[in-house]
mmCIF file with all atom_site columns, C-alpha atoms in Angstrom:
data_model
loop_
_atom_site.group_PDB
_atom_site.id
_atom_site.type_symbol
_atom_site.label_atom_id
_atom_site.label_alt_id
_atom_site.label_comp_id
_atom_site.label_asym_id
_atom_site.label_entity_id
_atom_site.label_seq_id
_atom_site.pdbx_PDB_ins_code
_atom_site.Cartn_x
_atom_site.Cartn_y
_atom_site.Cartn_z
_atom_site.occupancy
_atom_site.B_iso_or_equiv
_atom_site.pdbx_formal_charge
_atom_site.auth_seq_id
_atom_site.auth_comp_id
_atom_site.auth_asym_id
_atom_site.auth_atom_id
_atom_site.pdbx_PDB_model_num
ATOM 1   C CA . LEU T 1 1   ? 0.000  0.000   0.000   1.00 52.00 ? 29  LEU T CA 1
ATOM 2   C CA . ILE T 1 2   ? 1.047  3.550   -0.626  1.00 58.00 ? 30  ILE T CA 1
ATOM 3   C CA . SER T 1 3   ? 1.655  5.537   2.532   1.00 63.00 ? 31  SER T CA 1
ATOM 4   C CA . ARG T 1 4   ? 0.415  9.042   3.083   1.00 65.00 ? 32  ARG T CA 1
ATOM 5   C CA . ARG T 1 5   ? 3.940  10.423  2.723   1.00 63.00 ? 33  ARG T CA 1
ATOM 6   C CA . THR T 1 6   ? 4.312  8.720   -0.659  1.00 62.00 ? 34  THR T CA 1
ATOM 7   C CA . THR T 1 7   ? 0.924  10.027  -1.765  1.00 64.00 ? 35  THR T CA 1
ATOM 8   C CA . ASN T 1 8   ? 1.920  13.589  -0.830  1.00 66.00 ? 36  ASN T CA 1
ATOM 9   C CA . ALA T 1 9   ? 5.168  13.200  -2.725  1.00 65.00 ? 37  ALA T CA 1
ATOM 10  C CA . LEU T 1 10  ? 3.215  11.881  -5.697  1.00 62.00 ? 38  LEU T CA 1
ATOM 11  C CA . TYR T 1 11  ? 0.844  14.891  -5.577  1.00 65.00 ? 39  TYR T CA 1
ATOM 12  C CA . SER T 1 12  ? 3.754  17.330  -5.445  1.00 65.00 ? 40  SER T CA 1
ATOM 13  C CA . PHE T 1 13  ? 5.526  15.546  -8.307  1.00 63.00 ? 41  PHE T CA 1
ATOM 14  C CA . ILE T 1 14  ? 2.435  15.454  -10.512 1.00 61.00 ? 42  ILE T CA 1
ATOM 15  C CA . SER T 1 15  ? 1.397  19.017  -9.630  1.00 62.00 ? 43  SER T CA 1
ATOM 16  C CA . THR T 1 16  ? 4.566  20.270  -11.313 1.00 59.00 ? 44  THR T CA 1
ATOM 17  C CA . TYR T 1 17  ? 3.450  18.538  -14.474 1.00 56.00 ? 45  TYR T CA 1
ATOM 18  C CA . VAL T 1 18  ? -0.148 19.817  -14.053 1.00 53.00 ? 46  VAL T CA 1
ATOM 19  C CA . ARG T 1 19  ? 1.155  23.377  -14.325 1.00 52.00 ? 47  ARG T CA 1
ATOM 20  C CA . ARG T 1 20  ? 2.925  22.444  -17.551 1.00 50.00 ? 48  ARG T CA 1
ATOM 21  C CA . ALA T 1 21  ? 0.007  20.414  -18.953 1.00 48.00 ? 49  ALA T CA 1
ATOM 22  C CA . PRO T 1 22  ? -3.292 22.011  -17.876 1.00 50.00 ? 50  PRO T CA 1
ATOM 23  C CA . CYS T 1 23  ? -5.377 19.255  -19.491 1.00 53.00 ? 51  CYS T CA 1
ATOM 24  C CA . ILE T 1 24  ? -4.773 16.975  -16.419 1.00 52.00 ? 52  ILE T CA 1
ATOM 25  C CA . GLY T 1 25  ? -6.639 18.111  -13.333 1.00 53.00 ? 53  GLY T CA 1
ATOM 26  C CA . ILE T 1 26  ? -6.252 17.365  -9.609  1.00 51.00 ? 54  ILE T CA 1
ATOM 27  C CA . LYS T 1 27  ? -9.420 15.271  -9.699  1.00 55.00 ? 55  LYS T CA 1
ATOM 28  C CA . THR T 1 28  ? -7.911 12.880  -12.255 1.00 58.00 ? 56  THR T CA 1
ATOM 29  C CA . ILE T 1 29  ? -4.693 12.659  -10.199 1.00 55.00 ? 57  ILE T CA 1
ATOM 30  C CA . ARG T 1 30  ? -6.656 11.621  -7.102  1.00 59.00 ? 58  ARG T CA 1
ATOM 31  C CA . GLU T 1 31  ? -8.633 9.106   -9.093  1.00 65.00 ? 59  GLU T CA 1
ATOM 32  C CA . PHE T 1 32  ? -5.372 7.756   -10.493 1.00 59.00 ? 60  PHE T CA 1
ATOM 33  C CA . SER T 1 33  ? -3.860 7.331   -7.006  1.00 61.00 ? 61  SER T CA 1
ATOM 34  C CA . LEU T 1 34  ? -7.040 5.642   -5.697  1.00 65.00 ? 62  LEU T CA 1
ATOM 35  C CA . LYS T 1 35  ? -7.033 3.225   -8.637  1.00 66.00 ? 63  LYS T CA 1
ATOM 36  C CA . GLN T 1 36  ? -3.385 2.469   -7.980  1.00 64.00 ? 64  GLN T CA 1
ATOM 37  C CA . ARG T 1 37  ? -4.082 1.746   -4.292  1.00 67.00 ? 65  ARG T CA 1
ATOM 38  C CA . ASN T 1 38  ? -6.994 -0.549  -5.160  1.00 68.00 ? 66  ASN T CA 1
ATOM 39  C CA . SER T 1 39  ? -4.909 -2.480  -7.682  1.00 67.00 ? 67  SER T CA 1
ATOM 40  C CA . GLN T 1 40  ? -2.147 -2.964  -5.078  1.00 66.00 ? 68  GLN T CA 1
ATOM 41  C CA . VAL T 1 41  ? -4.653 -4.263  -2.518  1.00 65.00 ? 69  VAL T CA 1
ATOM 42  C CA . GLN T 1 42  ? -6.034 -6.703  -5.098  1.00 69.00 ? 70  GLN T CA 1
ATOM 43  C CA . ASN T 1 43  ? -2.503 -7.854  -6.032  1.00 68.00 ? 71  ASN T CA 1
ATOM 44  C CA . SER T 1 44  ? -1.568 -8.497  -2.380  1.00 70.00 ? 72  SER T CA 1
ATOM 45  C CA . HIS T 1 45  ? -4.804 -10.454 -1.903  1.00 71.00 ? 73  HIS T CA 1
ATOM 46  C CA . LYS T 1 46  ? -4.007 -12.541 -5.005  1.00 71.00 ? 74  LYS T CA 1
ATOM 47  C CA . GLU T 1 47  ? -0.498 -13.231 -3.659  1.00 74.00 ? 75  GLU T CA 1
ATOM 48  C CA . LYS T 1 48  ? -1.891 -14.411 -0.312  1.00 75.00 ? 76  LYS T CA 1
ATOM 49  C CA . THR T 1 49  ? -4.381 -16.782 -1.946  1.00 79.00 ? 77  THR T CA 1
ATOM 50  C CA . MET T 1 50  ? -1.687 -18.097 -4.294  1.00 75.00 ? 78  MET T CA 1
ATOM 51  C CA . LYS T 1 51  ? 0.684  -18.797 -1.383  1.00 76.00 ? 79  LYS T CA 1
ATOM 52  C CA . SER T 1 52  ? -2.014 -20.585 0.619   1.00 78.00 ? 80  SER T CA 1
ATOM 53  C CA . THR T 1 53  ? -3.047 -22.777 -2.325  1.00 78.00 ? 81  THR T CA 1
ATOM 54  C CA . LEU T 1 54  ? 0.601  -23.598 -3.011  1.00 74.00 ? 82  LEU T CA 1
ATOM 55  C CA . ALA T 1 55  ? 1.101  -24.608 0.643   1.00 79.00 ? 83  ALA T CA 1
ATOM 56  C CA . VAL T 1 56  ? -1.977 -26.859 0.525   1.00 80.00 ? 84  VAL T CA 1
ATOM 57  C CA . LEU T 1 57  ? -0.751 -28.447 -2.699  1.00 77.00 ? 85  LEU T CA 1
ATOM 58  C CA . ILE T 1 58  ? 2.705  -29.175 -1.258  1.00 78.00 ? 86  ILE T CA 1
ATOM 59  C CA . PHE T 1 59  ? 1.147  -30.628 1.894   1.00 75.00 ? 87  PHE T CA 1
ATOM 60  C CA . ALA T 1 60  ? -1.092 -32.880 -0.234  1.00 76.00 ? 88  ALA T CA 1
ATOM 61  C CA . ILE T 1 61  ? 1.905  -34.142 -2.225  1.00 75.00 ? 89  ILE T CA 1
ATOM 62  C CA . ILE T 1 62  ? 3.875  -34.893 0.941   1.00 75.00 ? 90  ILE T CA 1
ATOM 63  C CA . ALA T 1 63  ? 0.891  -36.685 2.471   1.00 73.00 ? 91  ALA T CA 1
ATOM 64  C CA . ALA T 1 64  ? 0.430  -38.781 -0.672  1.00 69.00 ? 92  ALA T CA 1
ATOM 65  C CA . VAL T 1 65  ? 4.100  -39.789 -0.744  1.00 67.00 ? 93  VAL T CA 1
ATOM 66  C CA . ALA T 1 66  ? 4.130  -40.546 2.987   1.00 68.00 ? 94  ALA T CA 1
ATOM 67  C CA . SER T 1 67  ? 0.993  -42.661 2.792   1.00 68.00 ? 95  SER T CA 1
ATOM 68  C CA . GLY T 1 68  ? 2.520  -44.641 -0.058  1.00 62.00 ? 96  GLY T CA 1
ATOM 69  C CA . TYR T 1 69  ? 5.628  -45.576 1.939   1.00 56.00 ? 97  TYR T CA 1
ATOM 70  C CA . ALA T 1 70  ? 4.854  -45.221 5.618   1.00 55.00 ? 98  ALA T CA 1
ATOM 71  C CA . PHE T 1 71  ? 1.935  -47.601 6.062   1.00 53.00 ? 99  PHE T CA 1
ATOM 72  C CA . THR T 1 72  ? 2.838  -50.444 3.712   1.00 56.00 ? 100 THR T CA 1
ATOM 73  C CA . GLY T 1 73  ? 4.562  -52.427 6.454   1.00 55.00 ? 101 GLY T CA 1
ATOM 74  C CA . THR T 1 74  ? 7.798  -52.875 4.478   1.00 54.00 ? 102 THR T CA 1
ATOM 75  C CA . SER T 1 75  ? 10.972 -50.949 4.958   1.00 54.00 ? 103 SER T CA 1
ATOM 76  C CA . LEU T 1 76  ? 12.168 -48.523 2.334   1.00 51.00 ? 104 LEU T CA 1
ATOM 77  C CA . GLN T 1 77  ? 15.642 -50.030 2.206   1.00 54.00 ? 105 GLN T CA 1
ATOM 78  C CA . THR T 1 78  ? 15.462 -53.405 0.476   1.00 51.00 ? 106 THR T CA 1
ATOM 79  C CA . THR T 1 79  ? 19.164 -54.124 -0.005  1.00 51.00 ? 107 THR T CA 1
ATOM 80  C CA . PRO T 1 80  ? 21.252 -54.854 3.085   1.00 50.00 ? 108 PRO T CA 1
ATOM 81  C CA . ARG T 1 81  ? 24.082 -52.514 3.894   1.00 51.00 ? 109 ARG T CA 1
ATOM 82  C CA . VAL T 1 82  ? 27.519 -53.900 3.311   1.00 52.00 ? 110 VAL T CA 1
ATOM 83  C CA . SER T 1 83  ? 30.119 -52.658 5.735   1.00 50.00 ? 111 SER T CA 1
ATOM 84  C CA . ARG T 1 84  ? 33.383 -52.075 3.969   1.00 52.00 ? 112 ARG T CA 1
ATOM 85  C CA . THR T 1 85  ? 36.662 -51.802 5.749   1.00 52.00 ? 113 THR T CA 1
ATOM 86  C CA . GLN T 1 86  ? 38.605 -48.875 4.446   1.00 53.00 ? 114 GLN T CA 1
ATOM 87  C CA . ASN T 1 87  ? 42.253 -48.303 5.009   1.00 49.00 ? 115 ASN T CA 1
ATOM 88  C CA . GLY T 1 88  ? 44.269 -45.143 4.819   1.00 48.00 ? 116 GLY T CA 1
ATOM 89  C CA . ALA T 1 89  ? 43.154 -41.596 5.497   1.00 50.00 ? 117 ALA T CA 1
ATOM 90  C CA . SER T 1 90  ? 39.494 -42.275 4.655   1.00 53.00 ? 118 SER T CA 1
ATOM 91  C CA . SER T 1 91  ? 39.164 -44.731 7.556   1.00 58.00 ? 119 SER T CA 1
ATOM 92  C CA . MET T 1 92  ? 40.555 -42.324 10.141  1.00 65.00 ? 120 MET T CA 1
ATOM 93  C CA . MET T 1 93  ? 38.186 -41.353 12.872  1.00 72.00 ? 121 MET T CA 1
ATOM 94  C CA . MET T 1 94  ? 38.512 -38.266 15.047  1.00 78.00 ? 122 MET T CA 1
ATOM 95  C CA . ARG T 1 95  ? 39.151 -39.161 18.660  1.00 81.00 ? 123 ARG T CA 1
ATOM 96  C CA . THR T 1 96  ? 39.171 -36.957 21.700  1.00 87.00 ? 124 THR T CA 1
ATOM 97  C CA . ARG T 1 97  ? 42.571 -36.169 23.079  1.00 93.00 ? 125 ARG T CA 1
ATOM 98  C CA . VAL T 1 98  ? 42.342 -38.406 26.152  1.00 95.00 ? 126 VAL T CA 1
ATOM 99  C CA . CYS T 1 99  ? 44.868 -40.851 27.571  1.00 95.00 ? 127 CYS T CA 1
ATOM 100 C CA . ASP T 1 100 ? 43.583 -44.412 27.082  1.00 95.00 ? 128 ASP T CA 1
ATOM 101 C CA . LEU T 1 101 ? 45.036 -45.669 30.368  1.00 96.00 ? 129 LEU T CA 1
ATOM 102 C CA . LEU T 1 102 ? 44.701 -42.811 32.862  1.00 95.00 ? 130 LEU T CA 1
ATOM 103 C CA . GLY T 1 103 ? 41.898 -40.787 31.255  1.00 95.00 ? 131 GLY T CA 1
ATOM 104 C CA . LYS T 1 104 ? 43.867 -37.542 31.366  1.00 96.00 ? 132 LYS T CA 1
ATOM 105 C CA . LYS T 1 105 ? 42.364 -34.792 29.225  1.00 95.00 ? 133 LYS T CA 1
ATOM 106 C CA . ALA T 1 106 ? 43.062 -31.163 28.367  1.00 96.00 ? 134 ALA T CA 1
ATOM 107 C CA . ASN T 1 107 ? 43.013 -28.434 31.005  1.00 96.00 ? 135 ASN T CA 1
ATOM 108 C CA . ARG T 1 108 ? 40.602 -25.888 29.585  1.00 95.00 ? 136 ARG T CA 1
ATOM 109 C CA . LYS T 1 109 ? 40.856 -23.518 32.556  1.00 95.00 ? 137 LYS T CA 1
ATOM 110 C CA . ALA T 1 110 ? 44.493 -22.521 32.082  1.00 96.00 ? 138 ALA T CA 1
ATOM 111 C CA . ARG T 1 111 ? 45.371 -18.828 31.944  1.00 96.00 ? 139 ARG T CA 1
ATOM 112 C CA . VAL T 1 112 ? 48.265 -16.810 30.622  1.00 96.00 ? 140 VAL T CA 1
ATOM 113 C CA . VAL T 1 113 ? 49.035 -13.689 32.645  1.00 96.00 ? 141 VAL T CA 1
ATOM 114 C CA . THR T 1 114 ? 50.698 -10.999 30.532  1.00 96.00 ? 142 THR T CA 1
ATOM 115 C CA . PHE T 1 115 ? 53.053 -8.233  31.658  1.00 97.00 ? 143 PHE T CA 1
ATOM 116 C CA . SER T 1 116 ? 50.088 -5.847  31.884  1.00 96.00 ? 144 SER T CA 1
ATOM 117 C CA . HIS T 1 117 ? 48.373 -8.510  34.027  1.00 96.00 ? 145 HIS T CA 1
ATOM 118 C CA . LYS T 1 118 ? 45.710 -9.380  31.458  1.00 96.00 ? 146 LYS T CA 1
ATOM 119 C CA . ARG T 1 119 ? 44.463 -12.905 31.979  1.00 96.00 ? 147 ARG T CA 1
ATOM 120 C CA . ILE T 1 120 ? 44.068 -14.760 28.703  1.00 95.00 ? 148 ILE T CA 1
ATOM 121 C CA . HIS T 1 121 ? 42.460 -18.204 28.678  1.00 96.00 ? 149 HIS T CA 1
ATOM 122 C CA . LYS T 1 122 ? 44.238 -21.010 26.873  1.00 95.00 ? 150 LYS T CA 1
ATOM 123 C CA . VAL T 1 123 ? 44.022 -24.784 26.623  1.00 95.00 ? 151 VAL T CA 1
ATOM 124 C CA . GLN T 1 124 ? 46.793 -26.974 27.992  1.00 96.00 ? 152 GLN T CA 1
ATOM 125 C CA . GLU T 1 125 ? 46.713 -30.138 25.891  1.00 95.00 ? 153 GLU T CA 1
ATOM 126 C CA . VAL T 1 126 ? 47.870 -33.521 27.173  1.00 96.00 ? 154 VAL T CA 1
ATOM 127 C CA . ASN T 1 127 ? 51.164 -34.809 25.773  1.00 96.00 ? 155 ASN T CA 1
ATOM 128 C CA . LEU T 1 128 ? 49.765 -37.895 24.029  1.00 96.00 ? 156 LEU T CA 1
ATOM 129 C CA . GLN T 1 129 ? 51.918 -40.479 22.274  1.00 96.00 ? 157 GLN T CA 1
ATOM 130 C CA . TRP T 1 130 ? 50.992 -43.520 20.209  1.00 96.00 ? 158 TRP T CA 1
ATOM 131 C CA . LYS T 1 131 ? 52.694 -46.513 21.842  1.00 95.00 ? 159 LYS T CA 1
ATOM 132 C CA . ARG T 1 132 ? 52.763 -50.239 20.999  1.00 96.00 ? 160 ARG T CA 1
ATOM 133 C CA . TYR T 1 133 ? 52.991 -52.790 23.802  1.00 96.00 ? 161 TYR T CA 1
ATOM 134 C CA . GLN T 1 134 ? 53.161 -56.584 23.655  1.00 95.00 ? 162 GLN T CA 1
ATOM 135 C CA . SER T 1 135 ? 50.264 -58.047 25.634  1.00 94.00 ? 163 SER T CA 1
ATOM 136 C CA . ASP T 1 136 ? 50.973 -61.465 27.137  1.00 93.00 ? 164 ASP T CA 1
ATOM 137 C CA . GLU T 1 137 ? 47.303 -62.120 27.966  1.00 93.00 ? 165 GLU T CA 1
ATOM 138 C CA . LEU T 1 138 ? 46.075 -61.377 24.415  1.00 94.00 ? 166 LEU T CA 1
ATOM 139 C CA . GLY T 1 139 ? 49.146 -62.747 22.670  1.00 94.00 ? 167 GLY T CA 1
ATOM 140 C CA . ARG T 1 140 ? 49.454 -59.776 20.327  1.00 95.00 ? 168 ARG T CA 1
ATOM 141 C CA . THR T 1 141 ? 50.625 -56.169 20.231  1.00 95.00 ? 169 THR T CA 1
ATOM 142 C CA . VAL T 1 142 ? 48.298 -53.464 21.480  1.00 94.00 ? 170 VAL T CA 1
ATOM 143 C CA . ARG T 1 143 ? 48.505 -49.912 20.165  1.00 95.00 ? 171 ARG T CA 1
ATOM 144 C CA . LEU T 1 144 ? 47.423 -47.287 22.709  1.00 95.00 ? 172 LEU T CA 1
ATOM 145 C CA . ARG T 1 145 ? 47.357 -43.526 22.843  1.00 95.00 ? 173 ARG T CA 1
ATOM 146 C CA . LEU T 1 146 ? 48.974 -42.746 26.176  1.00 96.00 ? 174 LEU T CA 1
ATOM 147 C CA . SER T 1 147 ? 50.099 -39.632 27.963  1.00 97.00 ? 175 SER T CA 1
ATOM 148 C CA . THR T 1 148 ? 53.729 -39.478 28.997  1.00 97.00 ? 176 THR T CA 1
ATOM 149 C CA . LYS T 1 149 ? 52.622 -40.060 32.597  1.00 97.00 ? 177 LYS T CA 1
ATOM 150 C CA . GLY T 1 150 ? 50.728 -43.151 31.366  1.00 96.00 ? 178 GLY T CA 1
ATOM 151 C CA . ILE T 1 151 ? 53.907 -44.452 29.707  1.00 97.00 ? 179 ILE T CA 1
ATOM 152 C CA . LYS T 1 152 ? 55.786 -44.016 33.011  1.00 97.00 ? 180 LYS T CA 1
ATOM 153 C CA . THR T 1 153 ? 52.957 -45.828 34.802  1.00 96.00 ? 181 THR T CA 1
ATOM 154 C CA . VAL T 1 154 ? 53.229 -48.812 32.421  1.00 96.00 ? 182 VAL T CA 1
ATOM 155 C CA . ASN T 1 155 ? 56.995 -48.893 33.023  1.00 97.00 ? 183 ASN T CA 1
ATOM 156 C CA . LYS T 1 156 ? 56.391 -48.805 36.785  1.00 96.00 ? 184 LYS T CA 1
ATOM 157 C CA . TYR T 1 157 ? 53.977 -51.771 36.738  1.00 96.00 ? 185 TYR T CA 1
ATOM 158 C CA . GLY T 1 158 ? 56.279 -53.734 34.408  1.00 95.00 ? 186 GLY T CA 1
ATOM 159 C CA . SER T 1 159 ? 53.802 -54.613 31.667  1.00 94.00 ? 187 SER T CA 1
ATOM 160 C CA . ILE T 1 160 ? 50.733 -53.229 29.945  1.00 96.00 ? 188 ILE T CA 1
ATOM 161 C CA . ASP T 1 161 ? 48.650 -56.125 31.277  1.00 95.00 ? 189 ASP T CA 1
ATOM 162 C CA . ALA T 1 162 ? 49.380 -55.262 34.935  1.00 96.00 ? 190 ALA T CA 1
ATOM 163 C CA . ALA T 1 163 ? 48.709 -51.557 34.364  1.00 96.00 ? 191 ALA T CA 1
ATOM 164 C CA . ALA T 1 164 ? 45.454 -52.325 32.522  1.00 95.00 ? 192 ALA T CA 1
ATOM 165 C CA . ARG T 1 165 ? 44.310 -54.565 35.399  1.00 95.00 ? 193 ARG T CA 1
ATOM 166 C CA . LYS T 1 166 ? 45.128 -51.828 37.918  1.00 95.00 ? 194 LYS T CA 1
ATOM 167 C CA . PHE T 1 167 ? 43.157 -49.133 36.045  1.00 95.00 ? 195 PHE T CA 1
ATOM 168 C CA . GLY T 1 168 ? 40.326 -51.368 34.786  1.00 94.00 ? 196 GLY T CA 1
ATOM 169 C CA . LEU T 1 169 ? 41.143 -51.117 31.072  1.00 94.00 ? 197 LEU T CA 1
ATOM 170 C CA . ASP T 1 170 ? 39.935 -53.763 28.590  1.00 93.00 ? 198 ASP T CA 1
ATOM 171 C CA . LEU T 1 171 ? 42.847 -54.317 26.195  1.00 94.00 ? 199 LEU T CA 1
ATOM 172 C CA . SER T 1 172 ? 40.808 -56.411 23.749  1.00 92.00 ? 200 SER T CA 1
ATOM 173 C CA . LYS T 1 173 ? 39.243 -53.175 22.421  1.00 90.00 ? 201 LYS T CA 1
ATOM 174 C CA . PHE T 1 174 ? 42.648 -51.934 21.222  1.00 88.00 ? 202 PHE T CA 1
#
């Protein structure tokens, strides 16, 4: 809709042309602006009805598709999924930076104090190392991600099996 300010601007714009062309009167200008307002109201009403009918149509299509698949009693997936083992970078999985033996994780409350005594928060990460140990109980090597303190703990207990028993770690998962 045209606001009152726009209408006044339109009157002032057209009135300059009325002086130049006396065949157009103020009455015709007002009729023109009223016709323009009415056409805009009709256009907005048409847009609203078009949007509502479009929404109903989309809902009907979705309902038809859902009723075709949802209530048949069979699953949509007919072929079984085959799990493939991938090797290389595509098989890598993001792990949290936590020690497998001790459960040590990053200190997220650390602060750096500058010369001007500003306190800036930083994260102190755990010094994690990939380490292979020979497990006597499993009869194979076990690859663990241990902190340096965890490596010292394994050395203290003599074997990975004794340290795993002490801390309740299941080595068959590694």
